[in-house]
CSV table of C-alpha atoms (C1' of nucleotides) in Angstrom, one decimal:
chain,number,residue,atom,x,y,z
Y,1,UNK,CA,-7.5,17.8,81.1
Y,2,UNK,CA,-9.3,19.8,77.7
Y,3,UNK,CA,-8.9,23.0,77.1
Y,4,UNK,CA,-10.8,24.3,73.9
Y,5,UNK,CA,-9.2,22.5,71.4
Y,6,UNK,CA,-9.9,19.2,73.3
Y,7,UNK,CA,-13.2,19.7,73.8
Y,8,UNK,CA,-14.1,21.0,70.5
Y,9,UNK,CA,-12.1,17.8,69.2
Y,10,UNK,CA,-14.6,15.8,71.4
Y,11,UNK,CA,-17.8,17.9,70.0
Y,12,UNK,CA,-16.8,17.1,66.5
Y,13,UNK,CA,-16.5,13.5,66.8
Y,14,UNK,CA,-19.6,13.3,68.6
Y,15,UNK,CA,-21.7,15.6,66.8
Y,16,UNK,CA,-22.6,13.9,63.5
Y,17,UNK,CA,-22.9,10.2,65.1
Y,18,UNK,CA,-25.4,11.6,67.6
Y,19,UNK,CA,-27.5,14.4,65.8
Y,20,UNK,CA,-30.8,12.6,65.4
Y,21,UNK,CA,-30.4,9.8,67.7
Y,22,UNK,CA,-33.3,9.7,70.8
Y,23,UNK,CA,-32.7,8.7,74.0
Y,24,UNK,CA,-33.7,5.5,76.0
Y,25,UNK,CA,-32.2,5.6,78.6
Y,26,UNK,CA,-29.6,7.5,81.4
Y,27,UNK,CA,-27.5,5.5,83.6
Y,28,UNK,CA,-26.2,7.7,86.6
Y,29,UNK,CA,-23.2,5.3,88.5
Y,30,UNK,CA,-22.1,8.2,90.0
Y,31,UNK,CA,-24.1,12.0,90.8
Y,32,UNK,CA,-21.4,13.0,93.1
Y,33,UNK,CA,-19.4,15.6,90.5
Y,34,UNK,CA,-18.3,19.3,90.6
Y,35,UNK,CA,-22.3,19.9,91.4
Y,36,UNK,CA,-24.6,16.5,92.0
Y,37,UNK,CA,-26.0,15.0,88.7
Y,38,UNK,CA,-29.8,16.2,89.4
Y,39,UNK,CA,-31.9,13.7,90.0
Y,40,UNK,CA,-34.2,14.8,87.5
Y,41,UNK,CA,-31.7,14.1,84.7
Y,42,UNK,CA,-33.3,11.2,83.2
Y,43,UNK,CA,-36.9,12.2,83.6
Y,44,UNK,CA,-35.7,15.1,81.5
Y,45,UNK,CA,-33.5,13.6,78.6
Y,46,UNK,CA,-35.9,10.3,78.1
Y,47,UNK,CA,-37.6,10.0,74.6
Y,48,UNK,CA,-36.0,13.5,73.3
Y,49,UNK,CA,-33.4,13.4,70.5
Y,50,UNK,CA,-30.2,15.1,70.3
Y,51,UNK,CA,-30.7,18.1,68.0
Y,52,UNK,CA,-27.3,19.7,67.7
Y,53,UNK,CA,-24.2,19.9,69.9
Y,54,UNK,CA,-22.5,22.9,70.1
Y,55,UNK,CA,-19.6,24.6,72.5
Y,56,UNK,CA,-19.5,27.5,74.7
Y,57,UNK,CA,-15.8,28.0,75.6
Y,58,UNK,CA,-15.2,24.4,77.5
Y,59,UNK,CA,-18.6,23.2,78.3
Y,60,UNK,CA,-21.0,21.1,75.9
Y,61,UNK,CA,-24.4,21.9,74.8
Y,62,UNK,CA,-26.5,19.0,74.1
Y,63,UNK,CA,-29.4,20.7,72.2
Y,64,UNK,CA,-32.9,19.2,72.7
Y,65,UNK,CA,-36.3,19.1,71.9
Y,66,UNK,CA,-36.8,20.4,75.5
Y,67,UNK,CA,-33.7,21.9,77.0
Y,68,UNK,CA,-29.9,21.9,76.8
Y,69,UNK,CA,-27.6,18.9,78.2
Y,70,UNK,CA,-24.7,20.7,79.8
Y,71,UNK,CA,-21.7,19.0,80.0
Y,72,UNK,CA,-17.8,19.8,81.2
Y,73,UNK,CA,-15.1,17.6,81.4
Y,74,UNK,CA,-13.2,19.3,84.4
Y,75,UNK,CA,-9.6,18.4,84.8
Y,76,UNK,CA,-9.8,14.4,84.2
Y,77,UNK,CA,-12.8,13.8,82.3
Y,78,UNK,CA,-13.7,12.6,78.8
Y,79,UNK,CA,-16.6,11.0,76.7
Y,80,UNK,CA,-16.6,7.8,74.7
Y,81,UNK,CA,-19.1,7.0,72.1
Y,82,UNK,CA,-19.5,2.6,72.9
Y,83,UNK,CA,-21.9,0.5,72.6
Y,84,UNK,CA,-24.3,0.7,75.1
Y,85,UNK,CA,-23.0,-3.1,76.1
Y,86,UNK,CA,-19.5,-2.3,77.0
Y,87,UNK,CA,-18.3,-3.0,80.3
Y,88,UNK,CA,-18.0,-0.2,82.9
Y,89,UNK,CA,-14.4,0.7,84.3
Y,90,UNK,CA,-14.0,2.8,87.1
Y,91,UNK,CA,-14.9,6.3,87.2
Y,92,UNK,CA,-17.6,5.8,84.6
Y,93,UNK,CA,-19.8,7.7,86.1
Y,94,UNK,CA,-22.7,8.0,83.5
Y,95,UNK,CA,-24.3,6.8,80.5
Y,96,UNK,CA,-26.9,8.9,77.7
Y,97,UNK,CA,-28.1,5.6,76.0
Y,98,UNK,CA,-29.3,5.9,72.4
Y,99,UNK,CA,-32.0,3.9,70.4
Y,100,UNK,CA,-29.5,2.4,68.3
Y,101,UNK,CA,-27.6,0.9,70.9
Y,102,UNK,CA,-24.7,3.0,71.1
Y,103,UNK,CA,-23.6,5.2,74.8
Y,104,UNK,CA,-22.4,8.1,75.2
Y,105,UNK,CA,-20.4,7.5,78.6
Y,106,UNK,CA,-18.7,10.0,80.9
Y,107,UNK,CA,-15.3,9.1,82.4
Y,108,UNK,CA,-14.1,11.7,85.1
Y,109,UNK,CA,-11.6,10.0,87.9
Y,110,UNK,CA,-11.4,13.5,89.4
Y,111,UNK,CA,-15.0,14.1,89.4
Y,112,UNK,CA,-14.2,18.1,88.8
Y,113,UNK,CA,-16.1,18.0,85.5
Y,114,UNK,CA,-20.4,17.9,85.7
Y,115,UNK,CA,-23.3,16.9,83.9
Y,116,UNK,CA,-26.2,19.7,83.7
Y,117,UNK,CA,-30.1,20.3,82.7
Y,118,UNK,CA,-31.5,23.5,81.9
Y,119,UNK,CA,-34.8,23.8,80.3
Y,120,UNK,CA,-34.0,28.0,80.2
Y,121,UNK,CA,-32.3,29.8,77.3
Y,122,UNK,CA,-28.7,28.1,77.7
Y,123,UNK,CA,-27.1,31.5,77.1
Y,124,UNK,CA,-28.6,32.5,80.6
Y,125,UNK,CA,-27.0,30.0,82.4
Y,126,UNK,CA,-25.6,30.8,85.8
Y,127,UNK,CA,-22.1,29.0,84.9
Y,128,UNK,CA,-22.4,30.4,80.7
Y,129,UNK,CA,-23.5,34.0,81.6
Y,130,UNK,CA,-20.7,35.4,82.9
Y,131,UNK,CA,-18.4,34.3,80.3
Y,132,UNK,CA,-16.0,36.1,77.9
Y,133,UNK,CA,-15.9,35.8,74.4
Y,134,UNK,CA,-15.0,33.1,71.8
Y,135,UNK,CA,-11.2,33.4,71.1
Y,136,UNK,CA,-12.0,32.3,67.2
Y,137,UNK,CA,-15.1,34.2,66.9
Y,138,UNK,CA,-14.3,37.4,64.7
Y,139,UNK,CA,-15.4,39.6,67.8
Y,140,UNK,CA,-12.0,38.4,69.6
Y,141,UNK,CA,-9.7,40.9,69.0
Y,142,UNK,CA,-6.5,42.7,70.2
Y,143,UNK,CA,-8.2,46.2,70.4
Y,144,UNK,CA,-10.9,44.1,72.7
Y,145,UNK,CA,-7.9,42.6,75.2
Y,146,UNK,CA,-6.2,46.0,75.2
Y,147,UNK,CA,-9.9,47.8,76.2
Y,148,UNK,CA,-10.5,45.5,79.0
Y,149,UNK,CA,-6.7,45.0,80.1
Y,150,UNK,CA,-6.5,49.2,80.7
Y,151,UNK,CA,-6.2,49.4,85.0
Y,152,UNK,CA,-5.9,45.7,85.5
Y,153,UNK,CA,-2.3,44.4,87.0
Y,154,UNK,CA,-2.8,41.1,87.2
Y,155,UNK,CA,-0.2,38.9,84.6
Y,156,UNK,CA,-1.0,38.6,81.3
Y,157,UNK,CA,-1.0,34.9,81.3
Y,158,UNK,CA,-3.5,35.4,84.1
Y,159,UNK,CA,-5.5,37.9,82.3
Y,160,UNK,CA,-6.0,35.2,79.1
Y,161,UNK,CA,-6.8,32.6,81.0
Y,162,UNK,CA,-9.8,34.6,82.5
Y,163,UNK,CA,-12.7,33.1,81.2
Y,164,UNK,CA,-14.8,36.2,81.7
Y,165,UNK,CA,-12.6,37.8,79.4
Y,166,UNK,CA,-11.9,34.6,77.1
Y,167,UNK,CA,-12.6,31.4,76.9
Y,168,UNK,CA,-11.0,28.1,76.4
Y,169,UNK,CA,-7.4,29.2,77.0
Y,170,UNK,CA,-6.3,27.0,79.7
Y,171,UNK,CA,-2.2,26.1,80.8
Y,172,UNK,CA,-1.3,24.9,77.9
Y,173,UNK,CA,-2.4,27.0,75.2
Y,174,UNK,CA,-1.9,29.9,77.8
Y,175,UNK,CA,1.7,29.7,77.7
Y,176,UNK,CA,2.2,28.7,73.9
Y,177,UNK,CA,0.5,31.6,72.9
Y,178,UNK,CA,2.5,33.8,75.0
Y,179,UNK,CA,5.6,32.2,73.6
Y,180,UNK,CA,4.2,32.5,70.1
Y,181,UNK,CA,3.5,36.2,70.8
Y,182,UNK,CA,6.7,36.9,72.6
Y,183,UNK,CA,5.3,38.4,75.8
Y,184,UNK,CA,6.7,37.4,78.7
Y,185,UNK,CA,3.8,35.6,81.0
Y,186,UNK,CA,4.2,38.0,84.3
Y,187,UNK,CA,3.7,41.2,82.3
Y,188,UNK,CA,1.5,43.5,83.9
Y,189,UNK,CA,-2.0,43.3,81.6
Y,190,UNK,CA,-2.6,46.7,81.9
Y,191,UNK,CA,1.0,47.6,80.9
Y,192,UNK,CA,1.1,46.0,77.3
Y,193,UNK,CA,0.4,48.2,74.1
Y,194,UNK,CA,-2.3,47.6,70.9
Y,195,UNK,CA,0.1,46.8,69.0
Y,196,UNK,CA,1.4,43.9,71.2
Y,197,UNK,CA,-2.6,42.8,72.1
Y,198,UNK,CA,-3.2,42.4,68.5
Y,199,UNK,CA,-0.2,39.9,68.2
Y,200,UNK,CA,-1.5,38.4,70.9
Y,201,UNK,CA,-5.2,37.9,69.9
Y,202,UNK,CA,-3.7,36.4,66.5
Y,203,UNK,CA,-1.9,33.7,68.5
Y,204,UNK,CA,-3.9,33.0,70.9
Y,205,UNK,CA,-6.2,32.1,67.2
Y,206,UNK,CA,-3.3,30.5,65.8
Y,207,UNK,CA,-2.2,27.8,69.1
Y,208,UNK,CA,-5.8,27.1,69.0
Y,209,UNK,CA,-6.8,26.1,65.4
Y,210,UNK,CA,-3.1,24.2,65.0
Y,211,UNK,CA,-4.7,22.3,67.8
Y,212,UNK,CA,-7.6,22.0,66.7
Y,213,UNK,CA,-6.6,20.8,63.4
Y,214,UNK,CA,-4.3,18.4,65.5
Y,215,UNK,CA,-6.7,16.7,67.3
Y,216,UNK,CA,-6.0,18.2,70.3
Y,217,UNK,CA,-2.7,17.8,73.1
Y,218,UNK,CA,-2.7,14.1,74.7
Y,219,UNK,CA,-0.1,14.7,77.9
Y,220,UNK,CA,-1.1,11.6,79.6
Y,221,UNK,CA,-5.0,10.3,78.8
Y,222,UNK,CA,-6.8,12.8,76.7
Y,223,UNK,CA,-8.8,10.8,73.6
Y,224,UNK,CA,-11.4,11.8,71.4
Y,225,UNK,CA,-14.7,10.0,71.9
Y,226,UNK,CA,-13.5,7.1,69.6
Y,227,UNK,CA,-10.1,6.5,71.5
Y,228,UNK,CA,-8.0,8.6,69.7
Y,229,UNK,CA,-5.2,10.8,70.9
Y,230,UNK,CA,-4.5,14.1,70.3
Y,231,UNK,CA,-1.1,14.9,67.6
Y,232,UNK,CA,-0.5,18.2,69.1
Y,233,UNK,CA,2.1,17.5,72.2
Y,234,UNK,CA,5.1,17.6,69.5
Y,235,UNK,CA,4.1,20.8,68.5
Y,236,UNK,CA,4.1,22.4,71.6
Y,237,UNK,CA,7.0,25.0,71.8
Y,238,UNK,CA,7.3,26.3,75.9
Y,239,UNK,CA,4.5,24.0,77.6
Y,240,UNK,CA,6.3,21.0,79.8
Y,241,UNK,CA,9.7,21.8,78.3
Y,242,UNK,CA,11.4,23.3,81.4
Y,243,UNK,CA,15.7,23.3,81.1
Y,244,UNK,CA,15.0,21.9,77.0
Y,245,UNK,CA,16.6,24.5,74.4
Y,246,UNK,CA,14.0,27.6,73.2
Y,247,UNK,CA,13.1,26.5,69.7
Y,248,UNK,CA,13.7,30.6,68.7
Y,249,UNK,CA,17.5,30.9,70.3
Y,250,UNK,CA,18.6,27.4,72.3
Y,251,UNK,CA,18.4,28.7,75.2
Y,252,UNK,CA,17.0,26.8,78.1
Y,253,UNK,CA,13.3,27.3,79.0
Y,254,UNK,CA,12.9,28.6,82.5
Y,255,UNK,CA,10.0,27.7,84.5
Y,256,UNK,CA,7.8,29.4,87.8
Y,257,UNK,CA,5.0,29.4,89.3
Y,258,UNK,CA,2.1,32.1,88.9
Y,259,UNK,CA,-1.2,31.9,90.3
Y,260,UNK,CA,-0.9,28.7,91.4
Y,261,UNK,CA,-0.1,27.2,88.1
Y,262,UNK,CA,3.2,26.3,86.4
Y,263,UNK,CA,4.4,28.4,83.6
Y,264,UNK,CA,7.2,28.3,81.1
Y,265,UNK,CA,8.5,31.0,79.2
Y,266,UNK,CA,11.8,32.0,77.4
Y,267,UNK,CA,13.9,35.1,79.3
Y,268,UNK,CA,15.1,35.8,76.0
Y,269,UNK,CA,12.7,35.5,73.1
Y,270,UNK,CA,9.7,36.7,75.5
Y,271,UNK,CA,11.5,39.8,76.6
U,1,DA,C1',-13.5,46.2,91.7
U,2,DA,C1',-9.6,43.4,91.3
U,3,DA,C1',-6.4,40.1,93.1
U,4,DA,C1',-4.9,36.1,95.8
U,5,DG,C1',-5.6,31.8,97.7
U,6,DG,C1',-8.3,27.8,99.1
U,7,DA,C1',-11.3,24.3,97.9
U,8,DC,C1',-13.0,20.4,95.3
U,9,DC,C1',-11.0,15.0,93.8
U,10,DT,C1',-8.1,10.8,92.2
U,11,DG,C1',-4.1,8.9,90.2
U,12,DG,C1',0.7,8.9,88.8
U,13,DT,C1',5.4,9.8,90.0
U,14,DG,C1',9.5,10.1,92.4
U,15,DG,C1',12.1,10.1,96.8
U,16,DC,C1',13.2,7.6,100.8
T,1,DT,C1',7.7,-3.3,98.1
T,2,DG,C1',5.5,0.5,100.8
T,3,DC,C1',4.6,4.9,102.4
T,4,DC,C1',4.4,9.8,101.6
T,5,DA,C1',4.6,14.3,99.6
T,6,DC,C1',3.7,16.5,95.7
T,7,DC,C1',1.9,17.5,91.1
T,8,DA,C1',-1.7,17.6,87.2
T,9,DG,C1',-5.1,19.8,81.2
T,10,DG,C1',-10.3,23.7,85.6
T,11,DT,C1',-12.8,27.2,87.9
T,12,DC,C1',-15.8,28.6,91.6
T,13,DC,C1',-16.0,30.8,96.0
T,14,DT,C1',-14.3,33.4,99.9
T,15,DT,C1',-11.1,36.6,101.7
T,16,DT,C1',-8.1,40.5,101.4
DNA sequence: AAAAGGACCTGGTGGC
DNA sequence: TGCCACCAGGTCCTTT
């Protein structure tokens, strides 16, 4: 489901309502995600507060007194900020209870998503160590694409949606900033020039703060942690649009598979 | 070292 | 209405 704009819509509805707040209690329904809740979990969160939240391409870091709170949403997940009283639906698989009677509670039907501890420097996580760089930190650049594209053949969609090269660029934002760009998707990485990497950097910038500023893209279910949706969807150019007119010539948008996930481009505009 | 494909899950949709 | 195949916002792991 989130991609970074998603998630970093979630962080920022979360983060002021929580910073502060202590913890009373953890209610684990379900352990059974993308790796088991640990048992430990609630030994470890009780009676610390949460200090700051912050992001890390997709996941969420939970600062404590103690440690980091790790979470990711997967494919299906989301968190919702309740109070603590509200009845359970399905798939709610856990609850961070708060003093001031208000949950945080993780919803994940396809249970791809997981809920972490580390008491080590979060940086030096096995799942956050490996990872590429922030796509709006001032680091992300064109010149930096281009210098680790040089060799590489896989696709330049691909290629951007590497997370050890950059995170938070998932389908979606994948192929909009392609599209915005005008590179076609199955281009070669190594074959593209600077000139076109810095484009692409810029857009890759540009899909994600639109939105960001959006709220995020709600397909189907995706809602901040108050229930809101996302008012990106009707901005989207290529994404989802197979056989509907290019917004650049009118020209329908073609649509194929690569790596396992679908992919929409223009023949004309991304050349 | 890089690329490709499978695996992990549930729910919604569309065809018959 | 029911059954079935197929698809979905992610990403790690194994194999080539």
């Amino acid at each position: 489901m989130p991609e970074l704009p998603e998630v970093e819509t979630i962080r920022r509805s979360i983060a002021l309502p929580l910073q502060g707040q202590i913890i009373k209690a953890v209610i684990v329904r379900e352990p059974r995600l993308r790796w088991s809740v640990p048992n430990t979990l609630t030994a470890c969160l009780l009676g610390q507060s949460i200090q700051d939240i912050q992001r890390r391409g997709k996941y969420l870091l939970f600062q404590c007194e103690q440690g980091h709170l790790l979470i990711h949403l997967g494919m299906s997940g989301n968190l919702r900020l309740l109070p603590a009283k509200t009845p359970v639906k399905k798939h709610d698989h856990l609850d961070i209870v708060f003093h001031n009677e208000l949950c945080l509670r993780y919803h994940d039907p396809r249970r791809f998503g997981c809920v972490l501890w580390t008491s080590d420097p979060v940086s030096q996580h096995p799942l956050l160590m490996n990872l590429g760089l922030e796509p709006l930190e001032p680091d992300f650049t064109g010149d930096y694409l281009y210098r680790l594209a040089q060799q590489r053949k896989v696709p330049i969609k691909t290629y951007i949606m590497n997370s050890r090269i950059v995170v938070g660029v998932g389908n979606i934002y994948a192929n909009e900033s392609l599209f915005l760009a005008s590179i076609h998707p199955t281009k070669p990485s190594g074959q593209i020039n600077l000139e076109r990497y810095q484009c692409l950097a810029k857009s890759i910038q540009q899909v994600l703060s639109t939105a960001i500023e959006s709220g995020g893209t709600t397909l189907r279910d995706f809602m901040d942690s108050a229930g809101n949706p996302g008012y990106f969807k009707p901005l989207l150019q290529i994404y989802g649009r197979t056989g509907q007119p290019c917004n650049q010539c009118g020209n329908p948008i073609q649509q194929q598979q690569l790596a396992q996930r679908v992919t929409y481009y223009c023949s004309t505009c991304q050349g």
